[in-house]
XYZ file of C-alpha atoms in Angstrom:
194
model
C 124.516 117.500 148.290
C 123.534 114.185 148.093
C 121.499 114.523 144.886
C 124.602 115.716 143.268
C 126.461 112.839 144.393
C 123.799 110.400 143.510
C 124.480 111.862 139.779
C 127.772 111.942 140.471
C 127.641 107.870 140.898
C 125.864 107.410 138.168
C 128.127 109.466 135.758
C 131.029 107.595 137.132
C 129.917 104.364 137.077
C 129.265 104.782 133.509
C 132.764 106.638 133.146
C 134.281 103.983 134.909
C 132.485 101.117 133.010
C 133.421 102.929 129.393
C 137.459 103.256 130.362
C 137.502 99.778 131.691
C 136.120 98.135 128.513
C 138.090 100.713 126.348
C 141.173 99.653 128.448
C 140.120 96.067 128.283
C 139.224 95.509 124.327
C 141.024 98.919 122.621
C 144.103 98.909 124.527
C 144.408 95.324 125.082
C 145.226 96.281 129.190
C 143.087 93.548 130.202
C 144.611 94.333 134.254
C 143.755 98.053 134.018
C 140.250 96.849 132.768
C 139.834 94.930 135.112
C 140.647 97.228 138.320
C 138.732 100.132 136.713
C 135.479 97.470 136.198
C 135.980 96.308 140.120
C 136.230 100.170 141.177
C 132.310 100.214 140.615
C 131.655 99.137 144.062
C 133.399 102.014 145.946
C 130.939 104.522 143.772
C 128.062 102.821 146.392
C 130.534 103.128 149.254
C 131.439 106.534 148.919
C 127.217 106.991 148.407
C 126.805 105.294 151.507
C 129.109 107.057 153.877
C 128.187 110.526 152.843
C 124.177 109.992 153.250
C 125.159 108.193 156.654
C 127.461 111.924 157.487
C 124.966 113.729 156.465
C 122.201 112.054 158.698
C 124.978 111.917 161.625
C 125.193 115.996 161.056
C 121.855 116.149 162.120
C 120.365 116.971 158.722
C 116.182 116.244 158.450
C 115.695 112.511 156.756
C 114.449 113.474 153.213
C 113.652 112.111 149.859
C 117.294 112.411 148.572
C 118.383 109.926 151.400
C 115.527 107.859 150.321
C 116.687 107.835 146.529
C 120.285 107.402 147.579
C 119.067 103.904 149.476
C 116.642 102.928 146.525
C 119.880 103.441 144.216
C 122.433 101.383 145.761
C 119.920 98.806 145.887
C 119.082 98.971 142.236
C 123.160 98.938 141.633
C 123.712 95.375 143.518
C 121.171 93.998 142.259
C 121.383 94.973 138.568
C 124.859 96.425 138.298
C 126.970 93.103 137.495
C 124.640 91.857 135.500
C 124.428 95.389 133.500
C 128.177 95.256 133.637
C 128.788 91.614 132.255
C 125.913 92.362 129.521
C 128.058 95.268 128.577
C 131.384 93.528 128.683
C 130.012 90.626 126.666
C 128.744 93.318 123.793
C 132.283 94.611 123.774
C 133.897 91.395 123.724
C 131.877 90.901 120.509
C 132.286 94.718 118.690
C 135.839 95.499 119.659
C 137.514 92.125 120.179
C 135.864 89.443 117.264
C 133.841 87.339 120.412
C 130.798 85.600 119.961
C 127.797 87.540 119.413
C 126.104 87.718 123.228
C 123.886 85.322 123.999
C 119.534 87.095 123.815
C 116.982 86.549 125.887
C 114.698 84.296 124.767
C 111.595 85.541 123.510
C 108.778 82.866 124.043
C 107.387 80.307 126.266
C 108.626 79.212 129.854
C 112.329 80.038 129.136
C 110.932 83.727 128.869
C 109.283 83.211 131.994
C 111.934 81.874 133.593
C 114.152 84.665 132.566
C 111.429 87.407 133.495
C 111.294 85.746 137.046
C 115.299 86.129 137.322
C 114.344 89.521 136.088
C 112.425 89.826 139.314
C 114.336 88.309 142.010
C 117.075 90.828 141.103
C 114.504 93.311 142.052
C 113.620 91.814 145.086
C 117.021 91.915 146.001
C 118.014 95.908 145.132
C 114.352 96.046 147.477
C 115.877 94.149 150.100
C 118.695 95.961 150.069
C 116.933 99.302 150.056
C 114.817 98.519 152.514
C 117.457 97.244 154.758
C 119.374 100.188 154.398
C 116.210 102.635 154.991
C 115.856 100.897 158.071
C 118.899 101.507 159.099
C 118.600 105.009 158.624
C 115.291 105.329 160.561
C 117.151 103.511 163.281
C 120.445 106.171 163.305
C 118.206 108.849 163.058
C 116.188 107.182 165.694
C 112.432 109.177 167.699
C 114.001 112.726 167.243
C 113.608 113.013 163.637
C 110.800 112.857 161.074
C 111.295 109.633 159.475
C 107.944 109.792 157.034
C 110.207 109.622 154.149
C 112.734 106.663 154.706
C 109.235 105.304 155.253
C 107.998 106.250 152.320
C 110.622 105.142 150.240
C 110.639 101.616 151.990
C 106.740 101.581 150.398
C 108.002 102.641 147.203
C 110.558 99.728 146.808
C 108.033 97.447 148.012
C 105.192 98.588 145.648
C 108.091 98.508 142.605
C 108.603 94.578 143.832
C 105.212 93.753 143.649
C 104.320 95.394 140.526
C 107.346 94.008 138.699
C 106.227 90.182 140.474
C 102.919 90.538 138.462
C 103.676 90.998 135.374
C 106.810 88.751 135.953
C 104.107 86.352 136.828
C 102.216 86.565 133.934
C 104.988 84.932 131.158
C 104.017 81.635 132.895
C 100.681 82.041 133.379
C 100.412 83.406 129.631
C 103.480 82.344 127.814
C 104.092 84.301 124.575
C 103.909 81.709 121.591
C 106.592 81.655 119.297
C 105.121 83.219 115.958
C 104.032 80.212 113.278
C 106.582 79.526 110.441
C 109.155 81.143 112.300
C 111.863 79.098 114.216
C 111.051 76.293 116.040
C 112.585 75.049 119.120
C 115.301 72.863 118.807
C 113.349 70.327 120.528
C 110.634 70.684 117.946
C 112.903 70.011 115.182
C 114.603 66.817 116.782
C 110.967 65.500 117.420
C 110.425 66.280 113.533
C 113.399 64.598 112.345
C 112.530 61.511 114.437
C 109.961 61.026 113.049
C 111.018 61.033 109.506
């Protein structure tokens, strides 16, 4: 059951995302877009309550619960940001905006970005983690909690291998390739000294 709704969440959050930009950009219903984008949240609230009934009806703490914590973690910390990268893609396709602004590619702007990158992660861990917790506490000595446990690892292991290679854009920064663009700082320094 709670696999199903896990899918379930994920199908409707991308339902829900798709009718609120439609509403927003095709329709021009920019208050109907709006309510349908802020009806994300209740997706991970509705997750929540029915893997907390289920572990209140006494059923065995198991992956699923696990991969129902790891997922609302991964959807606060990634899903506004996957949201607004969406809405600003839309903004440009459907309504004539400004193309969205890219990542940049080289350098320690890259790292800094790739360490954002990671501190979102830390926090769908956090949250995970948290929320794992909290489930090995409900369930409490009676139960086997090897599992939750497991899945607390997992998060934790995900963290630090994303931290790593997040770490290595400053230790390494990618170069920007030669003759292509320079930074705009390059080209100021250039003209200055003209």
């Amino acid at each position: 059951m709670v696999v199903a709704l896990i899918i379930a969440c994920e199908v409707g959050f991308w339902v829900l995302l798709a009718l609120g930009l439609g509403a927003r950009y095709l329709l021009n219903w920019r208050r109907t877009g709006v309510f349908l984008l802020l009806c994300e949240p209740v997706l991970e609230l509705v997750l929540f309550a029915v893997t907390a009934y289920d572990l209140k009806n006494g059923a065995e703490p198991g992956w699923e619960h696990g991969l129902a914590a790891l997922y609302i973690g991964c959807t606060v910390a990634y899903g506004h940001r996957t949201i607004r990268w969406l809405d600003g893609h839309a903004a440009h396709r459907l309504a004539g905006g400004p193309p969205p602004v890219r990542p940049p590619r080289h350098g320690m702007p890259r790292a800094r970005h790739e360490g954002a990158l990671w501190l979102r992660t830390l926090l769908g861990a956090a949250v995970a983690c948290a929320l794992l917790q909290g489930a090995v506490w409900y369930v409490g000595g009676d139960g086997d909690v090897s599992s939750l446990r497991s899945f607390q690892w997992t998060a934790l292991r995900v963290t630090g291998i994303h931290g790593l290679i997040a770490l290595t854009y400053p230790l390494w920064p990618k170069r920007a390739p030669a003759g292509g663009p320079q930074p705009v700082a390059g080209r100021r320094e250039r003209e200055v000294h003209r």
